[in-house]
PDB file of C-alpha atoms and ligand atoms in Angstrom:
ATOM      1  CA  MET A   1     -11.846 -34.657 -54.195  1.00 63.00           C
ATOM      2  CA  GLY A   2      -9.191 -37.173 -52.266  1.00 51.00           C
ATOM      3  CA  GLY A   3      -8.199 -40.175 -54.247  1.00 50.00           C
ATOM      4  CA  ARG A   4      -9.630 -38.739 -57.389  1.00 51.00           C
ATOM      5  CA  GLU A   5      -6.304 -37.500 -58.553  1.00 50.00           C
ATOM      6  CA  SER A   6      -6.105 -37.491 -62.288  1.00 53.00           C
ATOM      7  CA  THR A   7      -3.422 -37.512 -64.872  1.00 58.00           C
ATOM      8  CA  MET A   8      -4.202 -33.969 -66.007  1.00 76.00           C
ATOM      9  CA  VAL A   9      -1.911 -31.331 -65.437  1.00 88.00           C
ATOM     10  CA  LEU A  10      -3.145 -28.995 -62.960  1.00 91.00           C
ATOM     11  CA  LEU A  11       0.002 -27.046 -62.759  1.00 93.00           C
ATOM     12  CA  ASP A  12       2.604 -26.651 -65.408  1.00 94.00           C
ATOM     13  CA  SER A  13       6.168 -26.482 -64.954  1.00 91.00           C
ATOM     14  CA  GLU A  14       5.796 -22.238 -65.037  1.00 92.00           C
ATOM     15  CA  GLY A  15       3.365 -22.591 -62.476  1.00 91.00           C
ATOM     16  CA  ARG A  16       0.336 -21.859 -64.645  1.00 96.00           C
ATOM     17  CA  ARG A  17      -3.193 -23.583 -64.095  1.00 96.00           C
ATOM     18  CA  CYS A  18      -5.226 -26.095 -66.135  1.00 94.00           C
ATOM     19  CA  ASP A  19      -6.756 -22.820 -67.668  1.00 95.00           C
ATOM     20  CA  GLY A  20      -3.944 -20.779 -67.920  1.00 96.00           C
ATOM     21  CA  ARG A  21      -4.382 -18.503 -64.340  1.00 97.00           C
ATOM     22  CA  ARG A  22      -1.680 -17.912 -61.857  1.00 97.00           C
ATOM     23  CA  VAL A  23      -2.317 -19.648 -58.187  1.00 97.00           C
ATOM     24  CA  ASP A  24      -3.433 -16.250 -57.051  1.00 96.00           C
ATOM     25  CA  GLU A  25      -5.768 -15.259 -59.933  1.00 97.00           C
ATOM     26  CA  PRO A  26      -9.337 -15.620 -59.752  1.00 98.00           C
ATOM     27  CA  ARG A  27     -11.391 -16.212 -63.008  1.00 98.00           C
ATOM     28  CA  ARG A  28     -13.066 -13.542 -64.754  1.00 98.00           C
ATOM     29  CA  ILE A  29     -16.340 -12.268 -62.416  1.00 98.00           C
ATOM     30  CA  MET A  30     -18.946  -9.967 -63.269  1.00 98.00           C
ATOM     31  CA  ILE A  31     -21.575  -8.949 -61.240  1.00 98.00           C
ATOM     32  CA  LYS A  32     -24.856  -6.899 -62.288  1.00 98.00           C
ATOM     33  CA  ALA A  33     -27.540  -5.333 -59.656  1.00 98.00           C
ATOM     34  CA  GLY A  34     -30.995  -5.756 -60.904  1.00 98.00           C
ATOM     35  CA  GLY A  35     -32.430  -6.979 -64.268  1.00 97.00           C
ATOM     36  CA  LEU A  36     -35.631  -9.058 -62.702  1.00 98.00           C
ATOM     37  CA  LYS A  37     -38.407  -6.925 -63.182  1.00 97.00           C
ATOM     38  CA  ASN A  38     -41.030  -8.667 -61.240  1.00 98.00           C
ATOM     39  CA  ALA A  39     -38.459  -9.285 -57.948  1.00 98.00           C
ATOM     40  CA  ASP A  40     -38.164  -6.815 -55.224  1.00 98.00           C
ATOM     41  CA  GLY A  41     -34.361  -7.784 -55.868  1.00 98.00           C
ATOM     42  CA  SER A  42     -31.991  -9.375 -58.056  1.00 98.00           C
ATOM     43  CA  ALA A  43     -28.827  -9.798 -59.456  1.00 98.00           C
ATOM     44  CA  TYR A  44     -27.034 -11.530 -62.457  1.00 98.00           C
ATOM     45  CA  ILE A  45     -23.488 -13.220 -61.741  1.00 98.00           C
ATOM     46  CA  GLU A  46     -20.675 -14.815 -64.111  1.00 98.00           C
ATOM     47  CA  PHE A  47     -17.956 -16.100 -62.223  1.00 98.00           C
ATOM     48  CA  GLY A  48     -15.668 -17.948 -64.962  1.00 97.00           C
ATOM     49  CA  ASP A  49     -18.146 -20.025 -66.515  1.00 97.00           C
ATOM     50  CA  ASN A  50     -20.586 -20.348 -64.097  1.00 98.00           C
ATOM     51  CA  LYS A  51     -24.094 -17.914 -64.699  1.00 98.00           C
ATOM     52  CA  ILE A  52     -26.241 -17.301 -62.276  1.00 99.00           C
ATOM     53  CA  ILE A  53     -29.428 -15.173 -61.428  1.00 98.00           C
ATOM     54  CA  ALA A  54     -30.346 -14.332 -57.648  1.00 99.00           C
ATOM     55  CA  GLY A  55     -34.153 -12.934 -57.526  1.00 98.00           C
ATOM     56  CA  VAL A  56     -35.437 -12.002 -53.882  1.00 98.00           C
ATOM     57  CA  PHE A  57     -38.829 -11.616 -52.426  1.00 98.00           C
ATOM     58  CA  GLY A  58     -40.149  -9.737 -49.509  1.00 95.00           C
ATOM     59  CA  PRO A  59     -40.230  -9.249 -46.650  1.00 97.00           C
ATOM     60  CA  ARG A  60     -43.577 -10.272 -47.202  1.00 97.00           C
ATOM     61  CA  GLU A  61     -46.412 -12.428 -45.665  1.00 95.00           C
ATOM     62  CA  VAL A  62     -45.229 -16.027 -44.483  1.00 95.00           C
ATOM     63  CA  HIS A  63     -47.120 -19.006 -46.121  1.00 90.00           C
ATOM     64  CA  PRO A  64     -48.042 -21.397 -44.338  1.00 90.00           C
ATOM     65  CA  LYS A  65     -48.547 -18.856 -41.503  1.00 91.00           C
ATOM     66  CA  HIS A  66     -47.432 -21.724 -38.806  1.00 93.00           C
ATOM     67  CA  LEU A  67     -43.839 -21.151 -40.107  1.00 92.00           C
ATOM     68  CA  SER A  68     -44.029 -17.037 -39.149  1.00 94.00           C
ATOM     69  CA  ASP A  69     -41.997 -15.972 -35.760  1.00 95.00           C
ATOM     70  CA  THR A  70     -43.476 -13.090 -34.161  1.00 95.00           C
ATOM     71  CA  ASP A  71     -40.106 -12.029 -33.080  1.00 96.00           C
ATOM     72  CA  THR A  72     -37.950 -11.813 -36.523  1.00 97.00           C
ATOM     73  CA  GLY A  73     -38.652 -12.152 -40.176  1.00 97.00           C
ATOM     74  CA  ILE A  74     -37.274 -15.429 -41.486  1.00 97.00           C
ATOM     75  CA  LEU A  75     -35.199 -16.131 -44.592  1.00 98.00           C
ATOM     76  CA  ARG A  76     -35.702 -18.723 -47.133  1.00 98.00           C
ATOM     77  CA  VAL A  77     -33.134 -19.888 -49.669  1.00 98.00           C
ATOM     78  CA  ARG A  78     -34.031 -21.989 -52.588  1.00 98.00           C
ATOM     79  CA  TYR A  79     -30.465 -22.642 -54.785  1.00 98.00           C
ATOM     80  CA  HIS A  80     -31.420 -24.668 -57.897  1.00 98.00           C
ATOM     81  CA  MET A  81     -29.390 -25.919 -61.139  1.00 98.00           C
ATOM     82  CA  ALA A  82     -31.147 -25.867 -64.303  1.00 98.00           C
ATOM     83  CA  PRO A  83     -31.487 -28.909 -66.197  1.00 97.00           C
ATOM     84  CA  PHE A  84     -29.196 -27.656 -68.933  1.00 98.00           C
ATOM     85  CA  SER A  85     -26.490 -26.084 -66.827  1.00 98.00           C
ATOM     86  CA  VAL A  86     -24.440 -28.912 -66.551  1.00 97.00           C
ATOM     87  CA  GLY A  87     -22.891 -31.385 -69.302  1.00 95.00           C
ATOM     88  CA  GLU A  88     -25.086 -34.386 -68.075  1.00 95.00           C
ATOM     89  CA  ARG A  89     -28.745 -33.364 -68.033  1.00 97.00           C
ATOM     90  CA  LYS A  90     -29.874 -32.538 -64.430  1.00 96.00           C
ATOM     91  CA  ASN A  91     -33.071 -34.065 -63.246  1.00 96.00           C
ATOM     92  CA  PRO A  92     -34.733 -30.764 -62.009  1.00 95.00           C
ATOM     93  CA  ALA A  93     -36.121 -31.937 -59.104  1.00 95.00           C
ATOM     94  CA  PRO A  94     -34.286 -30.844 -55.879  1.00 95.00           C
ATOM     95  CA  SER A  95     -31.037 -33.255 -55.206  1.00 97.00           C
ATOM     96  CA  ARG A  96     -29.689 -33.591 -51.501  1.00 98.00           C
ATOM     97  CA  ARG A  97     -26.909 -31.345 -52.860  1.00 98.00           C
ATOM     98  CA  GLU A  98     -29.051 -28.652 -53.839  1.00 98.00           C
ATOM     99  CA  ILE A  99     -31.064 -28.753 -50.387  1.00 98.00           C
ATOM    100  CA  GLU A 100     -27.592 -29.180 -48.825  1.00 98.00           C
ATOM    101  CA  ILE A 101     -26.406 -25.950 -50.594  1.00 98.00           C
ATOM    102  CA  SER A 102     -29.869 -24.083 -50.153  1.00 98.00           C
ATOM    103  CA  LYS A 103     -29.184 -24.720 -46.197  1.00 98.00           C
ATOM    104  CA  VAL A 104     -25.514 -23.360 -46.655  1.00 98.00           C
ATOM    105  CA  ILE A 105     -26.565 -20.409 -48.208  1.00 98.00           C
ATOM    106  CA  LYS A 106     -29.279 -19.616 -46.148  1.00 98.00           C
ATOM    107  CA  GLU A 107     -26.824 -19.883 -42.909  1.00 98.00           C
ATOM    108  CA  ALA A 108     -23.973 -17.962 -44.693  1.00 98.00           C
ATOM    109  CA  LEU A 109     -26.414 -15.045 -45.374  1.00 98.00           C
ATOM    110  CA  GLU A 110     -28.451 -14.754 -41.737  1.00 98.00           C
ATOM    111  CA  PRO A 111     -25.876 -13.176 -39.864  1.00 98.00           C
ATOM    112  CA  ALA A 112     -25.695 -10.277 -42.476  1.00 98.00           C
ATOM    113  CA  VAL A 113     -29.505  -9.626 -42.778  1.00 98.00           C
ATOM    114  CA  MET A 114     -31.069  -7.513 -40.363  1.00 98.00           C
ATOM    115  CA  LEU A 115     -34.555  -9.793 -40.256  1.00 96.00           C
ATOM    116  CA  GLU A 116     -35.305  -8.626 -36.817  1.00 96.00           C
ATOM    117  CA  GLN A 117     -36.619  -5.407 -38.123  1.00 95.00           C
ATOM    118  CA  PHE A 118     -39.033  -7.345 -40.159  1.00 96.00           C
ATOM    119  CA  PRO A 119     -41.059  -9.564 -37.807  1.00 96.00           C
ATOM    120  CA  ARG A 120     -43.800 -12.185 -39.094  1.00 96.00           C
ATOM    121  CA  THR A 121     -42.507 -11.863 -42.618  1.00 97.00           C
ATOM    122  CA  VAL A 122     -40.247 -14.259 -44.896  1.00 98.00           C
ATOM    123  CA  VAL A 123     -37.774 -12.861 -47.381  1.00 98.00           C
ATOM    124  CA  ASP A 124     -37.111 -15.532 -49.990  1.00 98.00           C
ATOM    125  CA  VAL A 125     -34.155 -15.721 -51.987  1.00 98.00           C
ATOM    126  CA  PHE A 126     -34.381 -17.603 -55.379  1.00 98.00           C
ATOM    127  CA  LEU A 127     -30.742 -18.818 -56.892  1.00 98.00           C
ATOM    128  CA  GLU A 128     -30.880 -20.034 -60.479  1.00 98.00           C
ATOM    129  CA  VAL A 129     -27.744 -21.776 -61.959  1.00 98.00           C
ATOM    130  CA  ILE A 130     -28.111 -21.676 -65.790  1.00 98.00           C
ATOM    131  CA  GLN A 131     -24.409 -22.659 -66.389  1.00 98.00           C
ATOM    132  CA  ALA A 132     -22.190 -24.602 -63.748  1.00 97.00           C
ATOM    133  CA  ASP A 133     -18.517 -25.002 -63.924  1.00 96.00           C
ATOM    134  CA  GLY A 134     -17.080 -25.255 -60.291  1.00 96.00           C
ATOM    135  CA  GLY A 135     -17.787 -22.973 -57.315  1.00 97.00           C
ATOM    136  CA  THR A 136     -21.392 -22.211 -58.041  1.00 98.00           C
ATOM    137  CA  ARG A 137     -22.354 -22.050 -54.082  1.00 98.00           C
ATOM    138  CA  CYS A 138     -20.187 -19.133 -53.925  1.00 98.00           C
ATOM    139  CA  ALA A 139     -21.083 -17.693 -57.106  1.00 98.00           C
ATOM    140  CA  ALA A 140     -24.605 -17.884 -55.959  1.00 99.00           C
ATOM    141  CA  LEU A 141     -23.731 -16.621 -52.412  1.00 99.00           C
ATOM    142  CA  SER A 142     -22.114 -13.622 -53.493  1.00 99.00           C
ATOM    143  CA  ALA A 143     -24.966 -12.696 -56.345  1.00 99.00           C
ATOM    144  CA  ALA A 144     -27.838 -13.253 -53.170  1.00 99.00           C
ATOM    145  CA  SER A 145     -26.070 -10.669 -51.031  1.00 98.00           C
ATOM    146  CA  VAL A 146     -26.112  -8.431 -54.059  1.00 98.00           C
ATOM    147  CA  ALA A 147     -29.860  -8.946 -54.650  1.00 98.00           C
ATOM    148  CA  LEU A 148     -30.822  -8.409 -50.847  1.00 98.00           C
ATOM    149  CA  ALA A 149     -28.923  -5.173 -51.318  1.00 98.00           C
ATOM    150  CA  ASP A 150     -30.634  -4.357 -54.062  1.00 98.00           C
ATOM    151  CA  ALA A 151     -34.420  -5.277 -52.793  1.00 98.00           C
ATOM    152  CA  GLY A 152     -33.376  -2.759 -49.994  1.00 98.00           C
ATOM    153  CA  ILE A 153     -33.242  -5.203 -47.126  1.00 98.00           C
ATOM    154  CA  PRO A 154     -31.144  -3.453 -44.133  1.00 98.00           C
ATOM    155  CA  MET A 155     -27.743  -5.393 -44.093  1.00 98.00           C
ATOM    156  CA  ARG A 156     -24.922  -5.527 -41.409  1.00 98.00           C
ATOM    157  CA  ASP A 157     -22.440  -6.040 -44.601  1.00 98.00           C
ATOM    158  CA  MET A 158     -22.361  -7.662 -47.552  1.00 98.00           C
ATOM    159  CA  VAL A 159     -21.362 -11.510 -47.531  1.00 98.00           C
ATOM    160  CA  ALA A 160     -18.753 -11.946 -50.499  1.00 98.00           C
ATOM    161  CA  ALA A 161     -17.704 -15.708 -51.054  1.00 98.00           C
ATOM    162  CA  CYS A 162     -14.641 -17.235 -53.091  1.00 98.00           C
ATOM    163  CA  ALA A 163     -13.123 -20.816 -52.759  1.00 98.00           C
ATOM    164  CA  ALA A 164      -9.491 -21.599 -52.193  1.00 98.00           C
ATOM    165  CA  GLY A 165      -8.072 -25.357 -52.556  1.00 97.00           C
ATOM    166  CA  LYS A 166      -5.194 -27.330 -53.173  1.00 97.00           C
ATOM    167  CA  VAL A 167      -3.577 -29.022 -56.448  1.00 96.00           C
ATOM    168  CA  ALA A 168      -0.649 -30.136 -57.161  1.00 94.00           C
ATOM    169  CA  ASP A 169       0.562 -29.596 -53.311  1.00 95.00           C
ATOM    170  CA  THR A 170       0.028 -26.008 -54.242  1.00 96.00           C
ATOM    171  CA  ILE A 171      -2.694 -23.855 -52.487  1.00 97.00           C
ATOM    172  CA  ILE A 172      -4.737 -22.023 -55.338  1.00 97.00           C
ATOM    173  CA  LEU A 173      -7.389 -19.148 -55.416  1.00 98.00           C
ATOM    174  CA  ASP A 174     -10.900 -20.068 -56.967  1.00 98.00           C
ATOM    175  CA  VAL A 175     -11.457 -23.530 -57.838  1.00 96.00           C
ATOM    176  CA  ASN A 176     -12.463 -24.278 -61.301  1.00 96.00           C
ATOM    177  CA  ASN A 177     -14.583 -27.397 -62.140  1.00 95.00           C
ATOM    178  CA  GLU A 178     -11.511 -29.809 -63.239  1.00 95.00           C
ATOM    179  CA  GLU A 179      -9.434 -28.442 -60.004  1.00 95.00           C
ATOM    180  CA  ASP A 180     -12.581 -29.759 -58.054  1.00 94.00           C
ATOM    181  CA  GLN A 181     -12.903 -33.163 -59.605  1.00 94.00           C
ATOM    182  CA  ALA A 182      -9.334 -33.768 -59.774  1.00 92.00           C
ATOM    183  CA  GLY A 183      -7.546 -31.676 -57.080  1.00 92.00           C
ATOM    184  CA  GLN A 184      -6.589 -31.893 -53.402  1.00 96.00           C
ATOM    185  CA  ALA A 185      -8.838 -29.935 -51.244  1.00 97.00           C
ATOM    186  CA  ASP A 186     -11.701 -27.285 -52.290  1.00 97.00           C
ATOM    187  CA  MET A 187     -12.537 -24.801 -49.312  1.00 98.00           C
ATOM    188  CA  PRO A 188     -15.781 -22.551 -50.032  1.00 98.00           C
ATOM    189  CA  ILE A 189     -15.560 -19.510 -47.912  1.00 98.00           C
ATOM    190  CA  GLY A 190     -18.552 -16.614 -47.629  1.00 98.00           C
ATOM    191  CA  TYR A 191     -16.881 -13.595 -45.666  1.00 98.00           C
ATOM    192  CA  MET A 192     -18.397 -10.292 -44.416  1.00 98.00           C
ATOM    193  CA  PRO A 193     -15.583  -8.080 -45.218  1.00 98.00           C
ATOM    194  CA  GLY A 194     -16.397  -5.107 -43.253  1.00 97.00           C
ATOM    195  CA  LEU A 195     -17.177  -6.940 -39.990  1.00 98.00           C
ATOM    196  CA  GLU A 196     -14.530  -9.380 -40.722  1.00 98.00           C
ATOM    197  CA  LYS A 197     -16.424 -12.330 -40.045  1.00 98.00           C
ATOM    198  CA  ILE A 198     -16.555 -15.987 -41.617  1.00 98.00           C
ATOM    199  CA  THR A 199     -20.044 -17.200 -42.459  1.00 98.00           C
ATOM    200  CA  LEU A 200     -19.722 -20.245 -44.564  1.00 98.00           C
ATOM    201  CA  LEU A 201     -16.664 -22.635 -44.562  1.00 98.00           C
ATOM    202  CA  GLN A 202     -16.892 -25.664 -45.807  1.00 98.00           C
ATOM    203  CA  LEU A 203     -13.731 -28.325 -46.970  1.00 98.00           C
ATOM    204  CA  ASP A 204     -13.772 -30.819 -49.063  1.00 97.00           C
ATOM    205  CA  GLY A 205     -10.270 -32.926 -49.146  1.00 97.00           C
ATOM    206  CA  VAL A 206      -7.104 -33.332 -46.684  1.00 95.00           C
ATOM    207  CA  LEU A 207      -5.022 -29.998 -45.749  1.00 97.00           C
ATOM    208  CA  THR A 208      -2.105 -30.056 -43.083  1.00 97.00           C
ATOM    209  CA  PRO A 209      -2.902 -27.143 -40.242  1.00 98.00           C
ATOM    210  CA  ASP A 210      -0.606 -24.933 -42.133  1.00 98.00           C
ATOM    211  CA  GLU A 211      -2.030 -25.482 -45.555  1.00 98.00           C
ATOM    212  CA  TYR A 212      -5.594 -24.899 -43.680  1.00 98.00           C
ATOM    213  CA  LYS A 213      -4.594 -21.695 -42.666  1.00 98.00           C
ATOM    214  CA  ARG A 214      -3.071 -20.592 -45.869  1.00 98.00           C
ATOM    215  CA  CYS A 215      -6.416 -21.435 -47.390  1.00 98.00           C
ATOM    216  CA  VAL A 216      -8.193 -19.651 -45.339  1.00 98.00           C
ATOM    217  CA  ARG A 217      -6.296 -16.313 -46.026  1.00 98.00           C
ATOM    218  CA  VAL A 218      -6.255 -17.106 -49.828  1.00 98.00           C
ATOM    219  CA  GLY A 219      -9.753 -17.359 -49.986  1.00 98.00           C
ATOM    220  CA  ILE A 220     -10.483 -14.183 -47.597  1.00 98.00           C
ATOM    221  CA  ASP A 221      -8.227 -12.411 -50.047  1.00 98.00           C
ATOM    222  CA  GLY A 222     -10.578 -13.784 -52.951  1.00 98.00           C
ATOM    223  CA  CYS A 223     -13.698 -12.619 -51.037  1.00 98.00           C
ATOM    224  CA  LYS A 224     -12.266  -9.018 -50.909  1.00 98.00           C
ATOM    225  CA  ILE A 225     -11.956  -9.099 -54.451  1.00 98.00           C
ATOM    226  CA  VAL A 226     -15.812 -10.178 -55.185  1.00 98.00           C
ATOM    227  CA  TYR A 227     -16.702  -7.327 -52.832  1.00 98.00           C
ATOM    228  CA  ASP A 228     -15.296  -4.638 -54.455  1.00 98.00           C
ATOM    229  CA  LEU A 229     -16.987  -6.225 -57.623  1.00 98.00           C
ATOM    230  CA  GLN A 230     -20.449  -6.585 -55.234  1.00 98.00           C
ATOM    231  CA  LYS A 231     -19.980  -2.811 -54.631  1.00 98.00           C
ATOM    232  CA  LYS A 232     -18.919  -1.720 -57.933  1.00 98.00           C
ATOM    233  CA  ALA A 233     -22.352  -3.350 -59.188  1.00 98.00           C
ATOM    234  CA  LEU A 234     -24.562  -1.486 -56.562  1.00 98.00           C
ATOM    235  CA  ALA A 235     -23.058   1.951 -57.171  1.00 97.00           C
ATOM    236  CA  GLU A 236     -23.495   1.191 -60.831  1.00 97.00           C
ATOM    237  CA  LYS A 237     -27.147   0.638 -60.553  1.00 96.00           C
ATOM    238  CA  TYR A 238     -27.984   3.268 -57.743  1.00 96.00           C
ATOM    239  CA  PHE A 239     -25.176   5.977 -58.213  1.00 91.00           C
ATOM    240  CA  GLY A 240     -24.196   5.725 -62.359  1.00 89.00           C
ATOM    241  CA  GLY A 241     -21.057   4.009 -61.264  1.00 74.00           C
ATOM    242  CA  GLN A 242     -19.642   6.744 -58.156  1.00 73.00           C
ATOM    243  CA  GLN A 243     -18.760   4.451 -54.830  1.00 72.00           C
TER     244      GLN A 243
HETATM  245  O1  LIG B   1     -20.639 -25.941 -57.153  1.00 97.95           O
HETATM  246  P1  LIG B   1     -19.830 -26.150 -56.457  1.00 97.95           P
HETATM  247  O2  LIG B   1     -18.184 -26.135 -56.317  1.00 97.95           O
HETATM  248  O3  LIG B   1     -20.214 -24.881 -55.139  1.00 97.95           O
HETATM  249  O4  LIG B   1     -20.642 -27.766 -55.648  1.00 97.95           O
HETATM  250  P2  LIG B   1     -20.036 -28.888 -55.739  1.00 97.95           P
HETATM  251  O5  LIG B   1     -21.106 -29.840 -55.170  1.00 97.95           O
HETATM  252  O6  LIG B   1     -18.600 -28.920 -55.630  1.00 97.95           O
HETATM  253  O7  LIG B   1     -20.051 -29.310 -57.543  1.00 97.95           O
HETATM  254  C1  LIG B   1     -18.950 -28.833 -58.220  1.00 97.95           C
HETATM  255  C2  LIG B   1     -19.415 -28.522 -60.030  1.00 97.95           C
HETATM  256  O8  LIG B   1     -19.592 -29.898 -60.368  1.00 97.95           O
HETATM  257  C3  LIG B   1     -20.544 -27.959 -60.039  1.00 97.95           C
HETATM  258  O9  LIG B   1     -20.271 -26.616 -60.085  1.00 97.95           O
HETATM  259  C4  LIG B   1     -20.859 -28.347 -61.501  1.00 97.95           C
HETATM  260  O10 LIG B   1     -20.043 -28.049 -62.700  1.00 97.95           O
HETATM  261  C5  LIG B   1     -20.608 -30.052 -61.268  1.00 97.95           C
HETATM  262  N1  LIG B   1     -21.952 -30.666 -61.268  1.00 97.95           N
HETATM  263  C6  LIG B   1     -22.230 -31.204 -62.250  1.00 97.95           C
HETATM  264  O11 LIG B   1     -21.666 -31.136 -63.401  1.00 97.95           O
HETATM  265  N2  LIG B   1     -23.529 -31.950 -62.015  1.00 97.95           N
HETATM  266  C7  LIG B   1     -24.286 -32.069 -61.255  1.00 97.95           C
HETATM  267  N3  LIG B   1     -25.131 -32.785 -61.004  1.00 97.95           N
HETATM  268  C8  LIG B   1     -23.826 -31.236 -60.035  1.00 97.95           C
HETATM  269  C9  LIG B   1     -22.331 -30.668 -59.940  1.00 97.95           C
END
């Protein structure tokens, strides 16, 4: 991003991106609720070539005990990339990047989860990236929401996430790995569609004020697409597909 412009053609003369998508077209998204028998709730997401499993445990007793809060439950999130999830083997130890992503996903979920109903407890969310291709934080956040709902944790809304960005001076929806590496901006957004509230917004790159507003609008449109698929995944598991 910024200063990493490559010679790769990110947008051709017909307005097609490096993977053949139109500027406003997301990658193929598949979400499944459930799947992990030992978790209280779980979900699996494929977002383009990203493949991520989410497992939720709790509400349960907090260990160590001094971390518990008598007024509310707490949320813990661990985002982790498997060593084989990227081209160059990733050290399995938590990196600074994984610690940051765990923190932003936790903060993006907190406004949605009604933790005040479960004082002194913890809800643990484990996010395992088994294949990464740009946009894992958005895909992981979207899967985490479905897994929390699958665990029966009361929620004010789902959090759906998608990135917008800028390549070849054009605003695009859902930034893939090449576009992230060689493009001009990447803006991951987490959004509660029912409450119309943004819970995650990061920006890597440089945008004008007008481009910034357009990116937010385009990113929210992407979140709404993800939201429909989240609801569909839960409906499939619990109501045989009827929403
Ligand atoms: O995945 P996300 O876009 O949320 O985060 P990022 O830090 O912008 O990473 C972009 C992409 O870089 C990831 O999705 C991976 O495909 C890739 N990556 C990698 O190849 N090796 C790493 N150790 C970390 C990230």
